[in-house]
CSV table of C-alpha atoms in Angstrom, one decimal:
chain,number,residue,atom,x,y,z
A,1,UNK,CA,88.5,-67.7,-108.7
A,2,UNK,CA,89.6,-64.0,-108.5
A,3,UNK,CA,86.8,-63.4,-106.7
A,4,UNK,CA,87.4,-65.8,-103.8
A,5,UNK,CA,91.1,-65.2,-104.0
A,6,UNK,CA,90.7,-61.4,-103.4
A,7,UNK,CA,88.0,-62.5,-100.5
A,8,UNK,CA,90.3,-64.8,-99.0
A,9,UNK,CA,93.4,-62.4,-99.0
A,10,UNK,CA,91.2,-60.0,-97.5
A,11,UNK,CA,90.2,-62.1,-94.9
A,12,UNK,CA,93.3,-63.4,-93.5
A,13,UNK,CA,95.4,-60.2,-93.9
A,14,UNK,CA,92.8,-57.7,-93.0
A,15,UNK,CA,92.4,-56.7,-89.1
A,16,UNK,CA,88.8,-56.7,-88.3
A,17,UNK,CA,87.2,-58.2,-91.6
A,18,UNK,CA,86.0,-61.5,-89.7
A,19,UNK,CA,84.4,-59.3,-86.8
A,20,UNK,CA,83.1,-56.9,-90.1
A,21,UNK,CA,81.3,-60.1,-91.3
A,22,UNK,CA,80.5,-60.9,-87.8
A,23,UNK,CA,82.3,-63.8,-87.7
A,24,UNK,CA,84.2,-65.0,-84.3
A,25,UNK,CA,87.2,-66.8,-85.2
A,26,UNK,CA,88.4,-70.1,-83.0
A,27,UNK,CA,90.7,-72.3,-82.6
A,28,UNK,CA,90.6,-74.9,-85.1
A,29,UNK,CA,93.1,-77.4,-83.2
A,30,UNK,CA,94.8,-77.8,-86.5
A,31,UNK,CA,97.8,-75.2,-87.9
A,32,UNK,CA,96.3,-75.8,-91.6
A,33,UNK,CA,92.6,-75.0,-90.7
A,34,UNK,CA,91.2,-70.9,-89.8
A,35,UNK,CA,87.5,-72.1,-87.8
A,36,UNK,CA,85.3,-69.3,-87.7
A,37,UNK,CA,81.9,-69.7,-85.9
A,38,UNK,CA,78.9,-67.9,-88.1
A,39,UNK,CA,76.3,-65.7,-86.2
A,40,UNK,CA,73.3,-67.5,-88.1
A,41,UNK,CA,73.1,-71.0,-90.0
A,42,UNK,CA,74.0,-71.2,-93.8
A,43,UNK,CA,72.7,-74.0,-96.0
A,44,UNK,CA,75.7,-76.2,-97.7
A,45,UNK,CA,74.9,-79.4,-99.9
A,46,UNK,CA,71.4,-79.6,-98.1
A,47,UNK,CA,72.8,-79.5,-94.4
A,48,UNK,CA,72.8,-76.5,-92.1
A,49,UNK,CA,76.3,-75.1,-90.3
A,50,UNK,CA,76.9,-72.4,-88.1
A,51,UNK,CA,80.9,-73.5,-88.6
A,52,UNK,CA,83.3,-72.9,-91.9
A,53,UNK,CA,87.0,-73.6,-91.9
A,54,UNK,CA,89.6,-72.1,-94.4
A,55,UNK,CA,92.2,-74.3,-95.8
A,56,UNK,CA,95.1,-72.9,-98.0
A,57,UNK,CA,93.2,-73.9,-101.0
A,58,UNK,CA,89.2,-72.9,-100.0
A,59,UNK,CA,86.4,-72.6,-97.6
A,60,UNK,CA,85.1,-76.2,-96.5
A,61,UNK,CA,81.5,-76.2,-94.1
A,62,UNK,CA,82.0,-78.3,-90.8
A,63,UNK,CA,78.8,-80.4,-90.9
A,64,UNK,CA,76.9,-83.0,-88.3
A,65,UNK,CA,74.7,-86.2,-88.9
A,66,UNK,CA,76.5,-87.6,-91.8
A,67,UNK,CA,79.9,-89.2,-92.8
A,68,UNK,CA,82.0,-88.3,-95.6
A,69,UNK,CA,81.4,-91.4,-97.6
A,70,UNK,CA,77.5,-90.7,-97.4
A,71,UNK,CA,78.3,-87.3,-98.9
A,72,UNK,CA,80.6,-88.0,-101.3
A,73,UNK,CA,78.5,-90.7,-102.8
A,74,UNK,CA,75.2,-88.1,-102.8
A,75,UNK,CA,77.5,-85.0,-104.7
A,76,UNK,CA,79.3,-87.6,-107.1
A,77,UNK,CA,82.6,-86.9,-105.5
A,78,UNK,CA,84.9,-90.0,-105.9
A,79,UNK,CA,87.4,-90.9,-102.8
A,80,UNK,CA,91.2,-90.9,-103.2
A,81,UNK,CA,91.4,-92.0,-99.6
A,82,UNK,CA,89.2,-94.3,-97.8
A,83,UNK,CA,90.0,-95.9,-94.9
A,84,UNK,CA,88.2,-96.1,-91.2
A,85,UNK,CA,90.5,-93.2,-90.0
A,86,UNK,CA,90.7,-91.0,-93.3
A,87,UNK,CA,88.0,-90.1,-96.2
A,88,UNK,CA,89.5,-88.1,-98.7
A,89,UNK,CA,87.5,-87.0,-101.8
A,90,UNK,CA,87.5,-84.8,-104.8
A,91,UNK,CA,86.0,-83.9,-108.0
A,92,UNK,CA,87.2,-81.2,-110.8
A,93,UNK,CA,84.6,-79.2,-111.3
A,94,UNK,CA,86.5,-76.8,-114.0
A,95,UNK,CA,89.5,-77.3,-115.1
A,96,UNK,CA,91.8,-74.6,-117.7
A,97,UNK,CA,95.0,-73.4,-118.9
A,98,UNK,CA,95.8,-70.0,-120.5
A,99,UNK,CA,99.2,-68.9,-122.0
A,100,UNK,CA,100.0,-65.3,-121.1
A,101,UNK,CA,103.2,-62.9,-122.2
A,102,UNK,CA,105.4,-66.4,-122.1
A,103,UNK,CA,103.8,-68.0,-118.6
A,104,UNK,CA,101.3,-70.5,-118.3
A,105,UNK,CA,98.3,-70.2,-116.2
A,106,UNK,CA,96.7,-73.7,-114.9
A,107,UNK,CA,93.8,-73.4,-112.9
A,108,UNK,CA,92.1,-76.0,-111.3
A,109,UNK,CA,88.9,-75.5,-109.2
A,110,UNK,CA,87.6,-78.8,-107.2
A,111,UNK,CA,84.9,-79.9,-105.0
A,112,UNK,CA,85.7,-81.8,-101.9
A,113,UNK,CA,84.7,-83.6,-98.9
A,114,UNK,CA,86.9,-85.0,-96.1
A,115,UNK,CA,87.7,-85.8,-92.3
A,116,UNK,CA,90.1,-84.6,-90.5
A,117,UNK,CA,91.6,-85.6,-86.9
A,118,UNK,CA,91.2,-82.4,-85.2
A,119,UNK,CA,87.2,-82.6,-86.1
A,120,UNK,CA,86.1,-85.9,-85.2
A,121,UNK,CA,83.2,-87.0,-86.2
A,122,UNK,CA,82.7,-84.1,-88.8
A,123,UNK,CA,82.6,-84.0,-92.3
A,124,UNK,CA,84.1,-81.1,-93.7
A,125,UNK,CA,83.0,-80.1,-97.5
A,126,UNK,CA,83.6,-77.2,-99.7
A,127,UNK,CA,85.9,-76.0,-102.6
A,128,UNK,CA,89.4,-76.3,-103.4
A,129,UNK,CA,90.8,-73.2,-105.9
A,130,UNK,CA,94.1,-74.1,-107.1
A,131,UNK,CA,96.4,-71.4,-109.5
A,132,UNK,CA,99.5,-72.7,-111.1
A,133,UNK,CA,102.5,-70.4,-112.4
A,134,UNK,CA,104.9,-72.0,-115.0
């Protein structure tokens, strides 16, 4: 989770780092989704994308030729929403709590596959990190 978190900070706040990557970023159509368009295909949950989007919790691939359902069912993610107009998914794939000079540290990390309006037709999948401060 570091890891990503540092990547992700570095990403958004940096000038340059998605043209360093050689990544062209585009509008997404949605305020909660950065779309970046990859110079060369990667290989997510056996499907090929040349598309990722950021959410505020993770990266998620924009994928083509099957519905979220499909997927879900073939990575064992169970929905929390579905519905013809909204597939909602999500599994925990790690899960942990450390105590730390008096604050609690909750991480949760998650796998998930949805739709969203502004990508019809799409199935978006990838990982949710999640840090929690008490």
């Amino acid at each position: 989770m570091p890891s990503y978190n540092g990547f992700a900070l570095w990403l958004a706040g940096e000038p340059g780092a998605a043209k360093a990557l050689s990544w062209n970023e585009v509008s997404s159509g949605n305020p909660f989704l950065r779309q970046y368009d990859l110079p060369a295909p990667v290989h997510v949950f056996g499907r090929e994308t040349e598309t990722i989007v950021f959410t505020a919790t993770g990266p998620m691939a924009v994928l083509d030729g099957i519905a979220a359902p499909d997927l879900a069912r073939q990575l064992d993610v169970p929905a929390t929403v579905s519905t013809p107009d909204k597939f909602l998914g999500e599994k925990v794939v790690a899960e942990s709590t450390e105590e730390a000079g008096g604050v609690s540290l909750a991480t949760r990390i998650t796998l998930n596959v949805s739709t969203v309006e502004s990508h019809p037709g799409k199935t978006l999948a990838g990982c949710s990190y999640a840090l929690d401060v008490k």
